[in-house]
């Protein structure tokens, strides 16, 4: 999943709705794989690893190799975001052992970054060569921008500066926000290491702002740490108990606050009682409350 500008939270809402349908019908839903990728990009290790393990077990049981590619890619994204590059490298190398039509190309980028940060330049170069063949064939700004960013991670200082600049210029012509933010991040990290602190702050601030808006908190924290190292003061993002309520959660919460039973709420919204219960559990977790009585003390004005 490569989310574009403005779609990270929209995608999360769509996943919420799909999960509600799954809960109501007790059917397996392939859309949970999108939930897995969202969780990996958010950097929630506990939740992501649980989903990764469950999804990998499903893929193995069903003989779906592409799903195993997805879980490896998600693992690499998760650990690159957390700055645990050895673990990201191991996951990316496993995925890239088998070429498929799924997540192979984008896992090559994860492999390059993880290998470069782990002191494994040969592994990184091999992945860059493969990425170059694919990006060159596509000829898109998205592919060529990601390639330039990957090449910059291995280049000498003079070439790296030009490659990072090319990467950002190309990715700015696309709507793939997460990769544009990644380019600002790695460029900012490089700029700090060559002691160009003012330039580093500019790109790291861009990355931090973008990742924070997306909810990609692990990558945002990487940017924040680098900003602090330049002398910039940046507040740590406070983790919420689960984020804002979705439209459907807020509607169910209002009905519950008005005293309707789960069965009555389900009848109003044409959903099952089981789905109402599922949503209310999420409402309680997000609002850090434990009873309907507490819902009645809150304002539910539109």
XYZ file of C-alpha atoms in Angstrom:
302
model
C 0.000 0.000 0.000
C 1.456 3.358 -1.026
C -0.822 6.054 0.282
C -1.122 9.370 -1.517
C -1.675 12.864 -0.125
C -4.698 13.116 2.111
C -5.582 9.440 1.923
C -3.860 7.942 4.999
C -6.712 8.670 7.381
C -9.300 8.005 4.652
C -7.795 4.565 4.171
C -7.913 3.960 7.908
C -11.617 4.830 7.920
C -12.296 2.470 5.024
C -10.465 -0.316 6.844
C -12.586 0.377 9.931
C -15.742 0.011 7.842
C -14.488 -3.192 6.223
C -13.676 -4.623 9.648
C -17.202 -3.773 10.775
C -18.623 -5.694 7.816
C -16.358 -8.623 8.618
C -17.441 -8.587 12.252
C -21.108 -8.433 11.264
C -20.931 -11.298 8.779
C -18.234 -13.408 10.468
C -16.563 -13.735 7.075
C -12.865 -13.613 6.251
C -11.921 -10.300 4.619
C -8.805 -9.823 2.506
C -8.939 -6.097 3.298
C -7.255 -6.865 6.630
C -4.016 -6.851 4.642
C -4.501 -3.108 4.157
C -4.952 -2.785 7.915
C -1.627 -4.581 8.294
C 0.171 -2.074 6.069
C -1.399 0.912 7.813
C -0.269 -0.462 11.174
C 3.266 -1.056 9.881
C 3.529 2.508 8.538
C 2.230 3.826 11.849
C 5.068 2.029 13.642
C 2.875 0.295 16.218
C 5.158 -2.682 16.832
C 2.901 -4.655 19.159
C -0.149 -4.412 16.921
C 1.808 -4.791 13.685
C 3.709 -7.908 14.740
C 0.484 -9.561 15.876
C -1.146 -8.852 12.506
C 1.988 -9.894 10.633
C 2.155 -13.247 12.404
C -1.557 -13.929 11.908
C -1.435 -12.925 8.240
C 1.690 -15.006 7.592
C -0.027 -18.024 9.146
C -3.054 -17.465 6.890
C -0.850 -17.108 3.810
C 1.048 -20.286 4.642
C -2.148 -22.247 5.268
C -3.649 -21.064 1.977
C -0.475 -21.400 -0.030
C -0.521 -17.687 -0.935
C 3.091 -16.703 -1.502
C 2.156 -13.118 -2.316
C 0.779 -12.733 1.194
C 4.111 -13.843 2.641
C 5.718 -11.161 0.482
C 3.344 -8.636 1.994
C 4.157 -9.632 5.577
C 7.891 -9.425 4.875
C 7.482 -6.016 3.273
C 5.363 -4.792 6.196
C 8.021 -6.048 8.617
C 10.748 -4.191 6.718
C 8.711 -0.954 6.701
C 7.968 -1.336 10.413
C 11.590 -1.821 11.455
C 13.024 0.791 9.095
C 10.598 3.237 10.680
C 11.705 2.190 14.151
C 15.370 2.480 13.162
C 16.011 -1.222 13.778
C 17.793 -1.742 10.513
C 19.188 -5.240 11.040
C 15.671 -6.587 11.571
C 14.404 -4.633 8.562
C 17.247 -6.006 6.449
C 16.523 -9.609 7.426
C 12.845 -9.211 6.515
C 13.558 -7.455 3.212
C 16.147 -10.035 2.160
C 13.709 -12.845 2.812
C 11.057 -11.173 0.624
C 13.550 -10.467 -2.151
C 14.667 -14.078 -2.383
C 11.642 -14.711 -4.601
C 10.619 -12.334 -7.354
C 6.865 -11.839 -7.638
C 4.421 -9.317 -9.025
C 3.409 -8.029 -5.623
C 5.674 -6.168 -3.213
C 9.062 -7.098 -4.592
C 10.017 -3.779 -6.153
C 9.136 -1.677 -3.135
C 10.802 -4.103 -0.787
C 13.994 -3.499 -2.766
C 13.949 0.095 -1.502
C 13.459 -1.103 2.081
C 16.393 -3.466 1.564
C 18.627 -0.659 0.279
C 17.919 1.615 3.244
C 18.225 -1.181 5.806
C 21.454 -2.502 4.281
C 23.014 0.956 3.958
C 22.234 1.683 7.611
C 23.499 -1.741 8.697
C 26.915 -1.439 7.055
C 26.091 -3.936 4.291
C 26.947 -1.964 1.129
C 27.130 -5.003 -1.172
C 23.587 -6.080 -0.284
C 22.441 -2.492 -0.839
C 24.163 -2.235 -4.235
C 22.601 -5.468 -5.439
C 19.147 -4.163 -4.550
C 19.861 -0.797 -6.216
C 20.853 -2.567 -9.437
C 17.570 -4.492 -9.478
C 15.583 -1.375 -8.619
C 17.308 0.488 -11.471
C 16.184 -2.138 -13.997
C 12.587 -1.867 -12.821
C 12.424 1.914 -12.412
C 14.114 2.420 -15.774
C 11.552 0.188 -17.411
C 8.659 2.071 -15.831
C 10.029 5.546 -16.556
C 7.722 7.087 -13.938
C 8.690 9.905 -11.590
C 7.600 7.684 -8.708
C 9.938 4.848 -9.669
C 12.832 7.065 -10.757
C 12.468 9.241 -7.659
C 12.659 6.235 -5.339
C 15.646 4.958 -7.321
C 17.493 8.288 -6.999
C 16.862 8.264 -3.256
C 18.179 4.703 -2.991
C 21.263 5.520 -5.090
C 21.961 8.573 -2.922
C 22.244 6.379 0.167
C 25.320 4.708 -1.374
C 26.865 7.631 -3.262
C 29.792 9.860 -2.342
C 28.972 13.293 -0.967
C 28.976 15.210 -4.258
C 26.820 12.684 -6.091
C 24.554 12.111 -3.078
C 23.508 15.760 -2.901
C 22.440 15.794 -6.559
C 20.647 12.438 -6.258
C 18.692 13.438 -3.162
C 17.647 16.656 -4.903
C 16.550 14.705 -7.979
C 14.588 12.266 -5.812
C 12.610 15.023 -4.117
C 11.994 16.903 -7.360
C 10.656 13.761 -9.029
C 8.542 12.672 -6.077
C 7.055 16.174 -5.788
C 5.544 15.562 -9.229
C 3.722 12.504 -7.868
C 1.034 12.057 -5.225
C 2.916 9.336 -3.331
C 3.303 11.227 -0.074
C 4.991 8.546 2.007
C 7.907 8.168 -0.388
C 8.295 11.914 -0.735
C 8.456 12.166 3.048
C 10.992 9.331 3.121
C 13.166 11.233 0.633
C 13.089 14.364 2.809
C 13.967 12.230 5.832
C 17.013 10.456 4.400
C 18.236 13.671 2.763
C 17.912 15.492 6.079
C 19.771 12.703 7.874
C 22.580 12.913 5.318
C 22.721 16.721 5.515
C 23.121 16.594 9.272
C 25.981 14.129 8.959
C 27.841 16.447 6.547
C 27.271 19.320 9.007
C 24.823 21.322 6.869
C 22.510 21.854 9.790
C 20.284 24.598 8.420
C 19.558 22.583 5.278
C 19.065 19.469 7.392
C 16.475 21.223 9.561
C 14.495 22.243 6.488
C 14.174 18.706 5.123
C 13.786 17.022 8.495
C 11.013 19.463 9.419
C 9.260 18.664 6.133
C 9.537 14.949 6.856
C 8.419 15.332 10.466
C 5.372 17.388 9.512
C 4.351 15.020 6.723
C 4.758 11.852 8.770
C 2.942 13.387 11.724
C -0.034 14.375 9.545
C -0.133 10.870 8.091
C 0.047 9.187 11.476
C 3.338 7.446 10.576
C 4.651 7.986 14.064
C 7.791 5.814 13.941
C 9.132 7.685 10.905
C 8.060 10.983 12.498
C 10.054 10.051 15.589
C 13.091 9.283 13.435
C 12.821 12.779 11.973
C 12.297 14.296 15.422
C 15.453 12.679 16.814
C 17.468 14.007 13.891
C 16.015 17.487 14.357
C 16.977 17.428 18.017
C 20.515 16.447 16.980
C 20.681 19.616 14.840
C 19.790 21.709 17.878
C 16.120 22.128 17.019
C 13.555 21.770 19.807
C 10.705 19.473 18.806
C 7.963 18.155 21.033
C 7.437 14.426 21.192
C 4.043 13.551 19.745
C 1.672 12.447 22.445
C 0.169 9.063 21.767
C -3.590 9.016 22.023
C -5.560 6.070 23.292
C -6.567 5.280 19.734
C -7.224 8.409 17.753
C -10.398 10.249 16.821
C -13.691 8.446 16.488
C -14.776 7.511 13.001
C -18.117 8.860 11.802
C -19.845 5.564 12.528
C -18.247 5.217 15.968
C -19.388 8.737 16.890
C -22.921 7.962 15.722
C -23.055 4.763 17.770
C -21.596 6.567 20.789
C -24.311 9.235 20.555
C -27.051 6.595 20.413
C -25.534 4.784 23.384
C -25.285 8.056 25.307
C -28.985 8.632 24.595
C -29.761 5.331 26.282
C -30.424 3.069 23.285
C -29.564 -0.602 23.698
C -27.166 -2.349 21.313
C -30.099 -4.039 19.630
C -31.884 -0.700 19.157
C -28.728 0.918 17.791
C -28.299 -1.953 15.356
C -31.884 -1.543 14.165
C -31.344 2.190 13.625
C -28.171 1.664 11.581
C -29.078 -1.637 9.903
C -26.096 -3.451 11.409
C -25.860 -6.436 13.737
C -25.752 -6.223 17.520
C -22.332 -7.876 17.331
C -21.038 -5.031 15.157
C -22.442 -2.442 17.589
C -20.604 -4.175 20.448
C -17.407 -4.238 18.386
C -17.636 -0.503 17.679
C -18.424 0.371 21.288
C -15.349 -1.482 22.511
C -13.282 0.695 20.163
C -15.108 3.843 21.347
C -14.375 3.032 24.992
C -10.693 2.405 24.199
C -10.310 5.617 22.197
C -12.054 7.759 24.821
C -10.318 5.953 27.713
C -13.647 5.185 29.427
C -15.252 1.978 30.614
C -19.021 2.505 30.757
C -22.027 3.973 28.964
C -22.614 6.178 31.972
C -19.404 8.044 31.108
C -20.639 8.538 27.536
C -23.639 10.447 28.888
C -21.357 13.039 30.496
C -19.811 13.963 27.132
C -20.971 16.472 24.555
C -22.125 14.905 21.297
C -23.120 18.079 19.462
C -22.368 17.994 15.753
